[in-house]
CSV table of C-alpha atoms and ligand atoms in Angstrom, one decimal:
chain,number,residue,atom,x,y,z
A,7,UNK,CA,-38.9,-83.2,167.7
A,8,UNK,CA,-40.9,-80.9,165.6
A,9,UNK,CA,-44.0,-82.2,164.0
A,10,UNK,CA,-46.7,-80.5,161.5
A,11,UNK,CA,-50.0,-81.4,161.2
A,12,UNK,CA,-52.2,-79.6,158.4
A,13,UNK,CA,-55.4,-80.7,157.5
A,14,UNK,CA,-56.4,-78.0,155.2
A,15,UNK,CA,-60.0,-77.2,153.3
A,16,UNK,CA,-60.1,-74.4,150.8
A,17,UNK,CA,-63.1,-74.0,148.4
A,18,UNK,CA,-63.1,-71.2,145.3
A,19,UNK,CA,-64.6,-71.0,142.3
A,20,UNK,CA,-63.3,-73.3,139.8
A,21,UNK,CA,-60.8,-75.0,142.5
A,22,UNK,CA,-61.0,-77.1,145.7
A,23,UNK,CA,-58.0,-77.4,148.2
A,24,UNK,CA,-58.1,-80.7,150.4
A,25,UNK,CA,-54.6,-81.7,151.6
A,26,UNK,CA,-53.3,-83.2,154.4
A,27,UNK,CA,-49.4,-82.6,155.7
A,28,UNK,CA,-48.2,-85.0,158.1
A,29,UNK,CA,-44.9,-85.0,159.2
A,30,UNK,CA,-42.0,-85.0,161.7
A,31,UNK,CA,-39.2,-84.4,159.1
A,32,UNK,CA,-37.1,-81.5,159.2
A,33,UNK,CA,-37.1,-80.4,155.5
A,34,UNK,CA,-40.3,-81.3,153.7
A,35,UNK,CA,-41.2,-81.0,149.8
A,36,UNK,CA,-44.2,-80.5,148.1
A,37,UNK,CA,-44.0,-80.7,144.2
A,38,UNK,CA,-46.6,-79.8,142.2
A,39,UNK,CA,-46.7,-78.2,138.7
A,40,UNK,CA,-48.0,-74.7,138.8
A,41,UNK,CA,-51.8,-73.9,139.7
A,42,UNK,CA,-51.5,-77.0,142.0
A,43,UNK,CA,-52.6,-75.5,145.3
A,44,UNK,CA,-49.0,-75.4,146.3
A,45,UNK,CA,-49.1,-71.1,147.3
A,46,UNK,CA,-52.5,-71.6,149.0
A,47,UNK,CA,-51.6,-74.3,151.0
A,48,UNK,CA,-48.4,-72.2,152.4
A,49,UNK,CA,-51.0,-69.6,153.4
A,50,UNK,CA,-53.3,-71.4,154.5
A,51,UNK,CA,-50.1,-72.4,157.1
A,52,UNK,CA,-49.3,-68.5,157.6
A,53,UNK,CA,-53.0,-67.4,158.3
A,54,UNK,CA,-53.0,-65.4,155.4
A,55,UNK,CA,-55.4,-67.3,153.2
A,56,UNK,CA,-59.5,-66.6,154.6
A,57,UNK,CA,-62.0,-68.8,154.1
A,58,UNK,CA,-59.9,-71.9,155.3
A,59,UNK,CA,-61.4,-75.1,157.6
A,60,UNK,CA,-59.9,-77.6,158.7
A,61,UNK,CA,-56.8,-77.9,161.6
A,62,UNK,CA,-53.2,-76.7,161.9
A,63,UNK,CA,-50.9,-77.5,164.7
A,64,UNK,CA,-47.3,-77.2,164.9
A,65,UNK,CA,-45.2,-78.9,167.8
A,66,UNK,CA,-48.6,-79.4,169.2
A,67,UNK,CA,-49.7,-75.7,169.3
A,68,UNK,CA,-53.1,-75.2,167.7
A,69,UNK,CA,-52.8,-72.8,164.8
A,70,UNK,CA,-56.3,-73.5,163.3
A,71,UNK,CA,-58.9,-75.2,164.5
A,72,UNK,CA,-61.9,-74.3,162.2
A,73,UNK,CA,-64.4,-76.1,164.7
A,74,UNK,CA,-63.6,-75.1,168.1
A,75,UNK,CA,-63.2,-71.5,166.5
A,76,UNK,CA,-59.3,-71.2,167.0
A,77,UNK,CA,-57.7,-69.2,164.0
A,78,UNK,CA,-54.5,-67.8,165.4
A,79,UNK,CA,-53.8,-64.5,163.6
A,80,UNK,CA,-50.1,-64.6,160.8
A,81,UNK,CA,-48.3,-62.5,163.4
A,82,UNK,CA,-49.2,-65.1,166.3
A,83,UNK,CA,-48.9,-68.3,164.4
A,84,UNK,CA,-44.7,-68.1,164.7
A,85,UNK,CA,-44.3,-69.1,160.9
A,86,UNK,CA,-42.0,-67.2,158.8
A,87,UNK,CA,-42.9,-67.1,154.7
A,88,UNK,CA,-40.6,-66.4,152.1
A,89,UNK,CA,-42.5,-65.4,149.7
A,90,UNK,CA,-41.4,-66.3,145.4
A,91,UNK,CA,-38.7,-63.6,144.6
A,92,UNK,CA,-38.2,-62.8,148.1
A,93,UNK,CA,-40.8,-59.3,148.2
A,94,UNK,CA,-38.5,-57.3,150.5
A,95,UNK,CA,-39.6,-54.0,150.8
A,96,UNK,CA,-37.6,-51.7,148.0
A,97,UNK,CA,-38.1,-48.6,149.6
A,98,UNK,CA,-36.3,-49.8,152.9
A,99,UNK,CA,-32.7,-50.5,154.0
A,100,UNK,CA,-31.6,-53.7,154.4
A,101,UNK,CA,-31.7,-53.1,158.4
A,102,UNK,CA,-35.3,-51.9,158.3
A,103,UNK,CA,-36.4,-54.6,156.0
A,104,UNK,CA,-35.1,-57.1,159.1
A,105,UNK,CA,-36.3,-55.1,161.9
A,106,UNK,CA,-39.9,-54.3,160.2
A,107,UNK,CA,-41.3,-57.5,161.6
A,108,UNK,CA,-40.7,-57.1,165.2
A,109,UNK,CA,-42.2,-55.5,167.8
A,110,UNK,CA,-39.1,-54.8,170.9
A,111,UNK,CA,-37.6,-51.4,171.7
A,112,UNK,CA,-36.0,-49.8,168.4
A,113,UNK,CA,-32.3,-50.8,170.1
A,114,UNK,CA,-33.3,-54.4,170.7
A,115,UNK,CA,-34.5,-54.9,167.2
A,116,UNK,CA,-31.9,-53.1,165.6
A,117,UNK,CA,-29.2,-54.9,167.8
A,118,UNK,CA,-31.0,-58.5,167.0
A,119,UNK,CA,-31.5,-57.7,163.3
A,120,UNK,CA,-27.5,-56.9,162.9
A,121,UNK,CA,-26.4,-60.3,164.9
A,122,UNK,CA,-29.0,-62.1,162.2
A,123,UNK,CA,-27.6,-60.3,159.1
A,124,UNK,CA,-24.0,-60.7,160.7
A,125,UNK,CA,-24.6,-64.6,160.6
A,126,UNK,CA,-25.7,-64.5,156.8
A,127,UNK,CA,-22.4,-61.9,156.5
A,128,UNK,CA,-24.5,-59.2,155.0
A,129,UNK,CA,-23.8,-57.0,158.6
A,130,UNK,CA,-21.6,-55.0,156.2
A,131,UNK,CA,-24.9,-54.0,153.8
A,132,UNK,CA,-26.9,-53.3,156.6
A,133,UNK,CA,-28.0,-49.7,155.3
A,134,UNK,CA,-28.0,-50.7,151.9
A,135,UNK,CA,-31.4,-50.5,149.5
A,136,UNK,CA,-32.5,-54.1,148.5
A,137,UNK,CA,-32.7,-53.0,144.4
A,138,UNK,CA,-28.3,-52.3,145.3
A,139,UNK,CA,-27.8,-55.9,146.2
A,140,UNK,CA,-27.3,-59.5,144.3
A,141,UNK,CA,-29.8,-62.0,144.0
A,142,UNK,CA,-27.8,-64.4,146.4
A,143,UNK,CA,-27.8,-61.1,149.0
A,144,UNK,CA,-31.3,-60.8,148.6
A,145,UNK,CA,-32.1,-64.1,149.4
A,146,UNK,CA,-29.7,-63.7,152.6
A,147,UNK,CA,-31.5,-60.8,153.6
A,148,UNK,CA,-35.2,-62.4,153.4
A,149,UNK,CA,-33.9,-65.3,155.2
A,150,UNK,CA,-32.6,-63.0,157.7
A,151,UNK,CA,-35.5,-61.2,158.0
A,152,UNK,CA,-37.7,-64.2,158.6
A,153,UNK,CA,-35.4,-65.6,161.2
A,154,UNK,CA,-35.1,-62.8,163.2
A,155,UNK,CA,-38.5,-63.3,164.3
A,156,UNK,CA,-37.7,-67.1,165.4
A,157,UNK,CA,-40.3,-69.2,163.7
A,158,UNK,CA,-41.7,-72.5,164.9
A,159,UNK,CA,-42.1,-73.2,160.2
A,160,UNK,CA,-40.0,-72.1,157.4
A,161,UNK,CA,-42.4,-71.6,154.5
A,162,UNK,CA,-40.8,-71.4,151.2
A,163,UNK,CA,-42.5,-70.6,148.5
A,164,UNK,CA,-40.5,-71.4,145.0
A,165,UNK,CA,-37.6,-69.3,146.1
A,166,UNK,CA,-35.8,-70.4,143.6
A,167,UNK,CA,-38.0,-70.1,140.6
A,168,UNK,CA,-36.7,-66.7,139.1
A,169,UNK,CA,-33.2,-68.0,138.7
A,170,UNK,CA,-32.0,-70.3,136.1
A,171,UNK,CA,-28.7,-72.7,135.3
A,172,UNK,CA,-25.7,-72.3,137.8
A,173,UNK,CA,-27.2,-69.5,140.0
A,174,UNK,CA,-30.1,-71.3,140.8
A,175,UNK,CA,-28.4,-74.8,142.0
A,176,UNK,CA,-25.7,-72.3,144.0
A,177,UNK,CA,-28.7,-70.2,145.4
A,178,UNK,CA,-30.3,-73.6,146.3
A,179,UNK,CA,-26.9,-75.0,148.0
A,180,UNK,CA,-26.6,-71.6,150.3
A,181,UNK,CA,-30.0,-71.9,151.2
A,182,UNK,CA,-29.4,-75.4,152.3
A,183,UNK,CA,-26.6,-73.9,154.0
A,184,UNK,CA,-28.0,-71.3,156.7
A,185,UNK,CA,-31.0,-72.9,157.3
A,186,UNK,CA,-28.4,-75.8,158.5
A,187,UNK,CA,-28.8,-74.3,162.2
A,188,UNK,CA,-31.8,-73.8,162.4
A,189,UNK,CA,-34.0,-76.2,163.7
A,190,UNK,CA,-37.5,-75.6,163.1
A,191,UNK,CA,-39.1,-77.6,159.9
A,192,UNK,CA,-38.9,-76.2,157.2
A,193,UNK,CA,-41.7,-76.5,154.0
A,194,UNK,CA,-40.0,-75.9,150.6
A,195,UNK,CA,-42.8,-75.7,147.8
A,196,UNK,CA,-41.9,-76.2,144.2
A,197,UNK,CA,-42.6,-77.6,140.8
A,198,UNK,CA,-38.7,-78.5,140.3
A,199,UNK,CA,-38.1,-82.0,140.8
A,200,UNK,CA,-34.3,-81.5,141.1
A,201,UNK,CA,-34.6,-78.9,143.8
A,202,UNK,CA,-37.2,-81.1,146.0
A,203,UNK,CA,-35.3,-84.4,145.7
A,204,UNK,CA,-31.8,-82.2,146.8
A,205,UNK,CA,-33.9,-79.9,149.7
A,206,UNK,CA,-36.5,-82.6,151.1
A,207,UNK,CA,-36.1,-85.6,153.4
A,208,UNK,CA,-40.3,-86.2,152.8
A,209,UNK,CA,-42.2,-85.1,150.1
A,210,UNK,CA,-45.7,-84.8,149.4
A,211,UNK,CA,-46.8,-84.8,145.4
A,212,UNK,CA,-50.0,-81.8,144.9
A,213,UNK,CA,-52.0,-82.1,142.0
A,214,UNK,CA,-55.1,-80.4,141.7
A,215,UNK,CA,-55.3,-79.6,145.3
A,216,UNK,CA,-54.7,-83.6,146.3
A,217,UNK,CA,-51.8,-85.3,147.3
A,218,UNK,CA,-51.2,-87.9,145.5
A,219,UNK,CA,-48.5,-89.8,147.1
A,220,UNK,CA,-46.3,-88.4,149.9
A,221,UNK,CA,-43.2,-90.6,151.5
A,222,UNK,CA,-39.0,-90.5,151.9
A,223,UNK,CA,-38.5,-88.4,149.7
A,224,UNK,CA,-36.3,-90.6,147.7
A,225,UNK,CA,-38.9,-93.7,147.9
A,226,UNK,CA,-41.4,-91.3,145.9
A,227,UNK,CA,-38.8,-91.1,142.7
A,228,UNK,CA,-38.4,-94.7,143.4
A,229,UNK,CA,-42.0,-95.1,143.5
A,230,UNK,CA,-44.4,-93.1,142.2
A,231,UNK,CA,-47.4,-95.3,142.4
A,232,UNK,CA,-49.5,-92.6,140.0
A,233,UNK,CA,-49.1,-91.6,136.5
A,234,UNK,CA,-49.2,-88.0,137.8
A,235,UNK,CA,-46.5,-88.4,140.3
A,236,UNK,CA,-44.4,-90.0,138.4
A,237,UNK,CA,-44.7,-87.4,135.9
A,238,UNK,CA,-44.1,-85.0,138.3
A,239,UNK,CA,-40.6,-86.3,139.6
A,240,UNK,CA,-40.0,-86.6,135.8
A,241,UNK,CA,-40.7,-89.4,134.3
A,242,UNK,CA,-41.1,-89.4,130.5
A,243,UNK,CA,-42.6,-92.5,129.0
A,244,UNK,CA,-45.9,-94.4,130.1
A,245,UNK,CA,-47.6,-97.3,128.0
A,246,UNK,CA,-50.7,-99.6,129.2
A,247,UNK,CA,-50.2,-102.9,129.9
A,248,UNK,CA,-51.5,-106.1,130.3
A,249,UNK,CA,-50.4,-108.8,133.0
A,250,UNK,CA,-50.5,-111.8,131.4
A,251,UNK,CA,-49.3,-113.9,134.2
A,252,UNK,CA,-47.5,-113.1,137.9
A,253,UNK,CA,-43.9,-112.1,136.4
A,254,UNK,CA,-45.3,-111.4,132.4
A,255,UNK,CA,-46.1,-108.2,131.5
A,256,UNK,CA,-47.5,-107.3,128.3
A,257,UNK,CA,-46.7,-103.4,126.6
A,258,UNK,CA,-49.1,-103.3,123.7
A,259,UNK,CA,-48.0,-100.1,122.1
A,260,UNK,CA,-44.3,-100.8,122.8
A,261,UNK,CA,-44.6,-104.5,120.9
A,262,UNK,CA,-42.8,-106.0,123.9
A,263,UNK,CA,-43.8,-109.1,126.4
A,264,UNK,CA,-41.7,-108.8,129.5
A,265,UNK,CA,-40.3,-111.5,131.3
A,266,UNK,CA,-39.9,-110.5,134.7
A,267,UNK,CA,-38.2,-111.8,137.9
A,268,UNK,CA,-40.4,-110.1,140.5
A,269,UNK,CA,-44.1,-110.7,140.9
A,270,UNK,CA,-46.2,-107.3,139.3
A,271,UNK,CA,-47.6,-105.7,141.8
A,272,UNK,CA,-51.6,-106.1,141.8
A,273,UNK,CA,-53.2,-103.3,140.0
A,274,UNK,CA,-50.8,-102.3,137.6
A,275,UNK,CA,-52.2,-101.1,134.8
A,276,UNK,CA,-49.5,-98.9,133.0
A,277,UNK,CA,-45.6,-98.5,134.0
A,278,UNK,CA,-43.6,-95.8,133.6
A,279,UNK,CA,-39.8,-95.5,132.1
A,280,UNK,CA,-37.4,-92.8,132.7
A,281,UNK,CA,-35.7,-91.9,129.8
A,282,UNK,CA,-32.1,-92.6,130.9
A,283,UNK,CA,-32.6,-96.0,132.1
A,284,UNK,CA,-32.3,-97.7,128.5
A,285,UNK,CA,-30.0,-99.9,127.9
A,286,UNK,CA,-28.6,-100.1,123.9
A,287,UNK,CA,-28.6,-103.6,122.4
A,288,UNK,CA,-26.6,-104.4,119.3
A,289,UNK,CA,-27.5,-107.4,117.2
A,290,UNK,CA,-29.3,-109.7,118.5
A,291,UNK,CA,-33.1,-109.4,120.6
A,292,UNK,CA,-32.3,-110.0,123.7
A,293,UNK,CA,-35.4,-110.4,127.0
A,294,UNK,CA,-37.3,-107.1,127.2
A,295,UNK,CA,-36.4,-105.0,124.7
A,296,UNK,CA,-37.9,-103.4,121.9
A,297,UNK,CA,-37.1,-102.3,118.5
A,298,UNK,CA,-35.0,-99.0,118.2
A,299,UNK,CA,-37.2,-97.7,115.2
A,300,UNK,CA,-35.3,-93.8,115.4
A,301,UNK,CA,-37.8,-90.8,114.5
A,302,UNK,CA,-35.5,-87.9,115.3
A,303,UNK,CA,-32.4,-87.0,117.5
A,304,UNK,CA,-32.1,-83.8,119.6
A,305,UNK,CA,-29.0,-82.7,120.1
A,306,UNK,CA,-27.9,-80.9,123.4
A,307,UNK,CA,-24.6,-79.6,125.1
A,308,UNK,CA,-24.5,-82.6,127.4
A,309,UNK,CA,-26.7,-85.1,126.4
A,310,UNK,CA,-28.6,-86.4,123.2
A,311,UNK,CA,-32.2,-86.8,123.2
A,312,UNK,CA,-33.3,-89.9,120.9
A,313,UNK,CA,-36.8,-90.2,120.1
A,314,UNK,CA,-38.2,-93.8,119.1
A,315,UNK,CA,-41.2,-94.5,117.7
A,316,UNK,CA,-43.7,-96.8,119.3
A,317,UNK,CA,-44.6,-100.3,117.8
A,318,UNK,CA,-48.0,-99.6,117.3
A,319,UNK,CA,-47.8,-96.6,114.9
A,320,UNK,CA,-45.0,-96.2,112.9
A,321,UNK,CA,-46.7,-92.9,111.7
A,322,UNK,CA,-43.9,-90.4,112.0
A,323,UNK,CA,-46.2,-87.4,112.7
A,324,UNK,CA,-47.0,-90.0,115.6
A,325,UNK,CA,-46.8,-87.5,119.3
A,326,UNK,CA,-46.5,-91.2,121.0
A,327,UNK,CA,-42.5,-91.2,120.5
A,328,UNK,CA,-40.6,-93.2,123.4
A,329,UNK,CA,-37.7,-90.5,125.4
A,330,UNK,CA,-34.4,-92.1,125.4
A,331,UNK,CA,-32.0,-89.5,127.0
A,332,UNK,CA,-28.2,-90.6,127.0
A,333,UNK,CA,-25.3,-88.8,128.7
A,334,UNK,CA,-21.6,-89.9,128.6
A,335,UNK,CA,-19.6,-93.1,128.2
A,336,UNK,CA,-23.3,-94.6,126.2
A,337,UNK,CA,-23.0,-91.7,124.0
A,338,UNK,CA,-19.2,-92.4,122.9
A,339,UNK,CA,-20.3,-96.3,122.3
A,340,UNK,CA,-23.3,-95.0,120.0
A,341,UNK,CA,-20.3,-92.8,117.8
A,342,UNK,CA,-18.4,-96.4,117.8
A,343,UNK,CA,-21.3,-98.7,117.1
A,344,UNK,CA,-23.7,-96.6,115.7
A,345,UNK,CA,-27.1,-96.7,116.3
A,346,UNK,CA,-28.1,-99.9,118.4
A,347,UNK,CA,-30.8,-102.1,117.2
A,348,UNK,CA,-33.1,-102.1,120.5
A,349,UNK,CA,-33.6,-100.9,123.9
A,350,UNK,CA,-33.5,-103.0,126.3
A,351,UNK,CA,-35.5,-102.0,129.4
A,352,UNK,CA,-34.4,-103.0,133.1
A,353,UNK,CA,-36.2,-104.7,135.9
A,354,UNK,CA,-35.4,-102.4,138.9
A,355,UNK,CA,-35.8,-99.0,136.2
A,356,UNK,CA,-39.4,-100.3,135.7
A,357,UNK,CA,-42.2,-97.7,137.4
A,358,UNK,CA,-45.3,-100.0,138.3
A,359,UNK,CA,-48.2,-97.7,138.2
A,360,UNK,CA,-52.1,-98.5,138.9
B,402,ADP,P1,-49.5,-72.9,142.7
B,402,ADP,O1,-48.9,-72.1,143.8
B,402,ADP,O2,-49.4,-74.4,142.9
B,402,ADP,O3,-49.2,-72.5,141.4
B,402,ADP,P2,-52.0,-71.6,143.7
B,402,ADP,O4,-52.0,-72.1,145.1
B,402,ADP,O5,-51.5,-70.2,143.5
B,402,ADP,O6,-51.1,-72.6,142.8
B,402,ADP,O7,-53.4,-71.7,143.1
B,402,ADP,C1,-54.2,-72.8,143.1
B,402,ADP,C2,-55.5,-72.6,142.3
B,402,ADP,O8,-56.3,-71.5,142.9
B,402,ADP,C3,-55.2,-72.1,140.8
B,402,ADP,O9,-56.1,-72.7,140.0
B,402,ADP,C4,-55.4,-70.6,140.9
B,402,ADP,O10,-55.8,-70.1,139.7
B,402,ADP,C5,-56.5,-70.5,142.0
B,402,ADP,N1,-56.3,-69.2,142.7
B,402,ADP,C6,-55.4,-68.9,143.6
B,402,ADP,N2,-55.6,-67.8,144.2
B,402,ADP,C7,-56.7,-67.3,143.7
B,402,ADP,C8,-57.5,-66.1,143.9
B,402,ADP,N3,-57.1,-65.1,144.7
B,402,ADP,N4,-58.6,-65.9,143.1
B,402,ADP,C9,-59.0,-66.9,142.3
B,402,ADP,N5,-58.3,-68.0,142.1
B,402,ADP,C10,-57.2,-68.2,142.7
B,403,MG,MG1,-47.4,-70.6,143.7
């Protein structure tokens, strides 16, 4: 079983790198939004970043060790980087761009490099120029290129991030297809919450060169623990609270006491909400809701976005409006109903944050 270990130190002006990366899981996530530390701490793991302390190892080989002196050089550290928007060289073929990292006879490479691009079914494009082919080809030939050199560590660096809509989530689904075989780890950097929760079985959550909370990936949605990473994986609406007793919870700005089953864990001092998990109540109050007091209504192809204002300030020009996203068989009882009165919130949708 593979198994990463980064302990990574990077000071600059103005910004301070300290993460640690722990893990035996095959595909690992780390969200972040952008100037997070994400890129530096992929080259820190490449060797390409100076000035960096701290230790590396992968499948117990040693690729820094900042106080016995070991600093293995990028082209001995057996990690392959895709870099964002793939930076295959335009000026070479397709077959060169494969061969260029490796260092057998000109036969052996060549040979190698066309069974790679073979598996990825771009043997066919082999003496093509990179600016001649599709995105999705591109991204075949980068992957191609850095597997050819049989890494230890995938490093991927928002490979995604130039693309939008449909290409992106069928560039994301390919990817997630050829790396299938291999079976290295593979790091998948990003500050797309949909990609990471798809690619990662663990993530780790970078903000401001910390981690704030790594785990399954699928516990960290569930759980974000912070503000920050709960805002990270998406989350729209936080509120203070008070705990008035073990299963009472008290949302000042919201104007709502809630009556819980479960005891609140200790510390909590705001929750977080994700906009789809309301629940519309017609008529009459029921537990945990609050009042459905509508400021304004966005309306998108496949979903409308209702924005209610807060208890506390029912100042229109009020920033502090509460997200209530709704999608589907909800949105055709709004058309019969009409609006509902309140939103009720739900235990298990309720994001306990310290
Ligand atoms: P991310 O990839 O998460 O967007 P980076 O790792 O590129 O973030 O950058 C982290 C921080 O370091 C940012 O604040 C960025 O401005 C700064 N930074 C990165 N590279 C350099 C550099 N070569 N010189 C100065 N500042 C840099
Ligand atoms: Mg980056």
């Amino acid at each position: 079983m593979s198994r990463l270990y980064a302990d990574i130190h990077k000071r600059i002006e103005g910004f301070e790198l300290d993460v640690l990366i722990e893990s035996d899981a095959g595909r690992i996530g780390i969200l972040g939004s952008s100037g997070s530390g994400k890129s530096m701490t992929l080259r820190s793991i490449a060797g390409i970043e100076d000035g960096v302390s701290g230790r590396i190892e992968t499948d117990g080989r040693t690729l820094l060790d900042s106080e016995n002196k070991i600093n293995l050089k990028p082209q001995q550290r057996r990690v392959g980087y895709m870099f964002q928007n793939y930076a295959l060289f335009p000026t070479m073929s397709v077959l060169g761009n494969v061969t260029a990292g490796l260092k057998g006879s000109k036969e052996d490479n060549r040979a190698r490099a066309l069974e790679m691009l073979a598996r990825f079914g771009m043997a066919e494009h082999a003496e093509r120029m990179p600016g001649e082919l599709s995105g999705g080809q591109q991204q075949r030939v980068a992957l191609a290129r850095i597997m050819v050199t049989e890494p230890d560590l995938i490093l991927l660096d928002e490979p995604f991030s130039a693309l939008d809509g449909h290409l992106r989530d069928r560039m994301q689904v390919e990817m997630m297809e050829m790396l299938e075989e291999y079976p290295g780890q593979v790091i998948m950097v990003s500050h797309s919450r949909d990609e990471l929760y798809r690619f990662s079985e663990e993530l780790f959550v970078l903000s401001e060169g910390r981690i704030l909370r790594h785990g399954e990936t699928k516990d960290v949605f569930r759980n974000p623990k912070t503000a920050e990473a709960a805002r990270l994986t998406g989350c729209k609406n936080f509120a203070d609270v008070r705990a008035l007793d073990k299963n009472t919870l008290e949302i000042m700005d919201w104007g709502v006491i809630l009556k819980l089953k479960q005891e609140i864990p200790e510390g909590t001092s705001n929750i977080g909400y994700r906009a789809h998990y309301f629940e519309p109540v017609w008529g009459q109050r029921q537990e945990n809701c609050i009042e459905f007091d509508l400021a304004r209504v966005d309306d998108l192809p496949f979903e409308k976005n209702y924005y209610i204002r807060t208890h506390e300030d029912s100042d229109a020009s009020s920033t502090d409006l509460i997200c209530w996203f709704v999608q589907g068989e909800v949105q055709r009882q709004i058309e019969e109903k009409g609006m509902p009165d309140w939103l009720k919130l739900k235990e298990e949708a309720i994001l306990f944050l310290g």
